[in-house]
Amino acid sequence: MRKLQGTELKDYFKDPDGITSWWRPEEGNFQFWHQQELKILDKYFPISGSPLVFDAACGQARFGRYFASNGCRVHCLDINPKMLETASARAQEAGLADRIEFFEGDVETFLNTAVSYDVVSCMDALEHMTDLDLAVRNLTGMIKKGGHFI
């Protein structure tokens, strides 16, 4: 197996039949580890009020649904339209569709200057960015003063 980089990497994550064919963090062998991530958030990141959260590279919106179920309003972004379909369906099934909005886009090129967020999260994805500095600048540029980056 060779390491994908640059446009090959982006194309892989955009491909409706690529990562969507195997990425199932809420099922299977790695389910335990993914549940631990949510427990860590519960312990170290208590949520009060109804903060506005931006969940970047959301995949199936596991973290977006977590935040929405804890009273947050959530904007979820992913590069893969099929992942967003799955994310939207899962939000609907969980009764959270009214708290989550979905957007298709690339973390490295998506610029949202119109909205500032209390929390910006990008879980399990930064290691896949072609230009990590640019991705982090884009994400942290959306955070309100006193906000959080996870």
PDB file of N, CA, C and O in Angstrom, residues 2 14 16 24 27-28 34 36 38 40 46 51 54 73 75 78 100-101 106 112-113 120 126 128 135-136 138 140 145:
ATOM      1  N   ARG A   2       0.608   2.174  -0.900  1.00  0.00           N
ATOM      2  CA  ARG A   2       1.403   3.402  -0.940  1.00  0.00           C
ATOM      3  C   ARG A   2       0.609   4.542  -0.317  1.00  0.00           C
ATOM      4  O   ARG A   2      -0.616   4.527  -0.296  1.00  0.00           O
ATOM      5  N   LYS A  14     -13.086  12.291  -1.587  1.00  0.00           N
ATOM      6  CA  LYS A  14     -14.267  12.770  -2.317  1.00  0.00           C
ATOM      7  C   LYS A  14     -15.042  11.634  -2.970  1.00  0.00           C
ATOM      8  O   LYS A  14     -16.241  11.731  -3.181  1.00  0.00           O
ATOM      9  N   PRO A  16     -17.273   8.802  -3.841  1.00  0.00           N
ATOM     10  CA  PRO A  16     -18.409   8.197  -3.126  1.00  0.00           C
ATOM     11  C   PRO A  16     -18.218   6.723  -2.785  1.00  0.00           C
ATOM     12  O   PRO A  16     -18.875   6.201  -1.895  1.00  0.00           O
ATOM     13  N   ARG A  24     -16.667   2.936   9.222  1.00  0.00           N
ATOM     14  CA  ARG A  24     -17.839   2.726  10.071  1.00  0.00           C
ATOM     15  C   ARG A  24     -17.402   2.786  11.541  1.00  0.00           C
ATOM     16  O   ARG A  24     -17.337   1.758  12.212  1.00  0.00           O
ATOM     17  N   GLU A  27     -19.342   1.040  14.441  1.00  0.00           N
ATOM     18  CA  GLU A  27     -19.572  -0.395  14.338  1.00  0.00           C
ATOM     19  C   GLU A  27     -18.231  -1.120  14.342  1.00  0.00           C
ATOM     20  O   GLU A  27     -17.184  -0.512  14.193  1.00  0.00           O
ATOM     21  N   GLY A  28     -18.258  -2.412  14.509  1.00  0.00           N
ATOM     22  CA  GLY A  28     -17.077  -3.233  14.299  1.00  0.00           C
ATOM     23  C   GLY A  28     -15.999  -3.134  15.353  1.00  0.00           C
ATOM     24  O   GLY A  28     -16.220  -2.728  16.488  1.00  0.00           O
ATOM     25  N   HIS A  34     -13.794   4.510  19.507  1.00  0.00           N
ATOM     26  CA  HIS A  34     -14.564   5.695  19.126  1.00  0.00           C
ATOM     27  C   HIS A  34     -15.521   6.107  20.242  1.00  0.00           C
ATOM     28  O   HIS A  34     -15.763   7.291  20.452  1.00  0.00           O
ATOM     29  N   GLN A  36     -14.782   5.808  23.316  1.00  0.00           N
ATOM     30  CA  GLN A  36     -13.905   6.447  24.301  1.00  0.00           C
ATOM     31  C   GLN A  36     -13.695   7.920  23.988  1.00  0.00           C
ATOM     32  O   GLN A  36     -13.586   8.749  24.892  1.00  0.00           O
ATOM     33  N   LEU A  38     -15.842   9.957  22.759  1.00  0.00           N
ATOM     34  CA  LEU A  38     -17.012  10.680  23.263  1.00  0.00           C
ATOM     35  C   LEU A  38     -16.984  10.780  24.785  1.00  0.00           C
ATOM     36  O   LEU A  38     -17.355  11.810  25.348  1.00  0.00           O
ATOM     37  N   ILE A  40     -14.276  10.976  26.561  1.00  0.00           N
ATOM     38  CA  ILE A  40     -13.273  12.002  26.865  1.00  0.00           C
ATOM     39  C   ILE A  40     -13.892  13.391  26.718  1.00  0.00           C
ATOM     40  O   ILE A  40     -13.667  14.264  27.564  1.00  0.00           O
ATOM     41  N   PRO A  46     -17.138  19.842  29.134  1.00  0.00           N
ATOM     42  CA  PRO A  46     -18.571  19.955  29.462  1.00  0.00           C
ATOM     43  C   PRO A  46     -19.216  21.089  28.658  1.00  0.00           C
ATOM     44  O   PRO A  46     -18.603  22.138  28.449  1.00  0.00           O
ATOM     45  N   PRO A  51     -24.104  26.327  22.434  1.00  0.00           N
ATOM     46  CA  PRO A  51     -23.074  26.914  21.585  1.00  0.00           C
ATOM     47  C   PRO A  51     -23.228  26.499  20.119  1.00  0.00           C
ATOM     48  O   PRO A  51     -23.820  25.462  19.812  1.00  0.00           O
ATOM     49  N   PHE A  54     -18.841  24.104  14.760  1.00  0.00           N
ATOM     50  CA  PHE A  54     -18.486  23.767  13.382  1.00  0.00           C
ATOM     51  C   PHE A  54     -17.715  22.460  13.426  1.00  0.00           C
ATOM     52  O   PHE A  54     -16.642  22.388  14.034  1.00  0.00           O
ATOM     53  N   ARG A  73     -26.014  23.808  18.547  1.00  0.00           N
ATOM     54  CA  ARG A  73     -26.392  23.984  17.142  1.00  0.00           C
ATOM     55  C   ARG A  73     -25.123  23.677  16.363  1.00  0.00           C
ATOM     56  O   ARG A  73     -24.043  24.146  16.727  1.00  0.00           O
ATOM     57  N   HIS A  75     -22.943  23.030  12.576  1.00  0.00           N
ATOM     58  CA  HIS A  75     -22.720  23.076  11.134  1.00  0.00           C
ATOM     59  C   HIS A  75     -21.662  22.024  10.829  1.00  0.00           C
ATOM     60  O   HIS A  75     -20.571  22.051  11.420  1.00  0.00           O
ATOM     61  N   ASP A  78     -18.149  18.361   5.056  1.00  0.00           N
ATOM     62  CA  ASP A  78     -17.360  17.225   4.581  1.00  0.00           C
ATOM     63  C   ASP A  78     -17.167  17.360   3.084  1.00  0.00           C
ATOM     64  O   ASP A  78     -17.978  17.964   2.386  1.00  0.00           O
ATOM     65  N   ILE A 100     -28.773  20.404  13.167  1.00  0.00           N
ATOM     66  CA  ILE A 100     -27.557  20.238  12.366  1.00  0.00           C
ATOM     67  C   ILE A 100     -27.816  20.672  10.920  1.00  0.00           C
ATOM     68  O   ILE A 100     -28.795  20.264  10.320  1.00  0.00           O
ATOM     69  N   GLU A 101     -26.883  21.458  10.382  1.00  0.00           N
ATOM     70  CA  GLU A 101     -26.886  21.810   8.962  1.00  0.00           C
ATOM     71  C   GLU A 101     -25.637  21.210   8.335  1.00  0.00           C
ATOM     72  O   GLU A 101     -24.561  21.207   8.951  1.00  0.00           O
ATOM     73  N   ASP A 106     -14.260  21.519   1.312  1.00  0.00           N
ATOM     74  CA  ASP A 106     -12.915  21.072   1.638  1.00  0.00           C
ATOM     75  C   ASP A 106     -12.364  21.959   2.759  1.00  0.00           C
ATOM     76  O   ASP A 106     -12.380  23.187   2.641  1.00  0.00           O
ATOM     77  N   ASN A 112     -15.249  30.497   5.785  1.00  0.00           N
ATOM     78  CA  ASN A 112     -16.540  30.996   6.254  1.00  0.00           C
ATOM     79  C   ASN A 112     -16.280  32.233   7.085  1.00  0.00           C
ATOM     80  O   ASN A 112     -15.946  32.137   8.251  1.00  0.00           O
ATOM     81  N   THR A 113     -16.408  33.373   6.471  1.00  0.00           N
ATOM     82  CA  THR A 113     -16.152  34.623   7.188  1.00  0.00           C
ATOM     83  C   THR A 113     -17.431  35.221   7.753  1.00  0.00           C
ATOM     84  O   THR A 113     -17.383  36.175   8.512  1.00  0.00           O
ATOM     85  N   VAL A 120     -14.945  24.824  17.271  1.00  0.00           N
ATOM     86  CA  VAL A 120     -14.621  24.236  15.969  1.00  0.00           C
ATOM     87  C   VAL A 120     -13.927  22.915  16.260  1.00  0.00           C
ATOM     88  O   VAL A 120     -12.971  22.865  17.031  1.00  0.00           O
ATOM     89  N   LEU A 126      -7.276  15.724  10.540  1.00  0.00           N
ATOM     90  CA  LEU A 126      -6.155  16.623  10.264  1.00  0.00           C
ATOM     91  C   LEU A 126      -4.946  15.890   9.692  1.00  0.00           C
ATOM     92  O   LEU A 126      -4.197  16.446   8.886  1.00  0.00           O
ATOM     93  N   HIS A 128      -4.932  13.859   7.474  1.00  0.00           N
ATOM     94  CA  HIS A 128      -5.157  13.620   6.052  1.00  0.00           C
ATOM     95  C   HIS A 128      -5.066  14.896   5.221  1.00  0.00           C
ATOM     96  O   HIS A 128      -5.294  14.846   4.007  1.00  0.00           O
ATOM     97  N   ALA A 135      -5.195  24.398   6.642  1.00  0.00           N
ATOM     98  CA  ALA A 135      -6.420  23.849   7.247  1.00  0.00           C
ATOM     99  C   ALA A 135      -6.617  24.404   8.653  1.00  0.00           C
ATOM    100  O   ALA A 135      -7.714  24.844   9.006  1.00  0.00           O
ATOM    101  N   VAL A 136      -5.567  24.396   9.449  1.00  0.00           N
ATOM    102  CA  VAL A 136      -5.675  24.893  10.831  1.00  0.00           C
ATOM    103  C   VAL A 136      -5.972  26.392  10.843  1.00  0.00           C
ATOM    104  O   VAL A 136      -6.803  26.856  11.628  1.00  0.00           O
ATOM    105  N   ASN A 138      -7.597  28.094   8.534  1.00  0.00           N
ATOM    106  CA  ASN A 138      -9.003  28.244   8.144  1.00  0.00           C
ATOM    107  C   ASN A 138      -9.933  27.933   9.313  1.00  0.00           C
ATOM    108  O   ASN A 138     -10.885  28.659   9.570  1.00  0.00           O
ATOM    109  N   THR A 140      -9.257  27.724  12.683  1.00  0.00           N
ATOM    110  CA  THR A 140      -9.129  28.589  13.864  1.00  0.00           C
ATOM    111  C   THR A 140      -9.589  30.014  13.566  1.00  0.00           C
ATOM    112  O   THR A 140      -9.972  30.737  14.484  1.00  0.00           O
ATOM    113  N   LYS A 145     -13.804  34.816  19.836  1.00  0.00           N
ATOM    114  CA  LYS A 145     -12.871  35.078  20.924  1.00  0.00           C
ATOM    115  C   LYS A 145     -13.340  34.303  22.166  1.00  0.00           C
ATOM    116  O   LYS A 145     -14.509  34.353  22.530  1.00  0.00           O
TER     117      LYS A 145
END
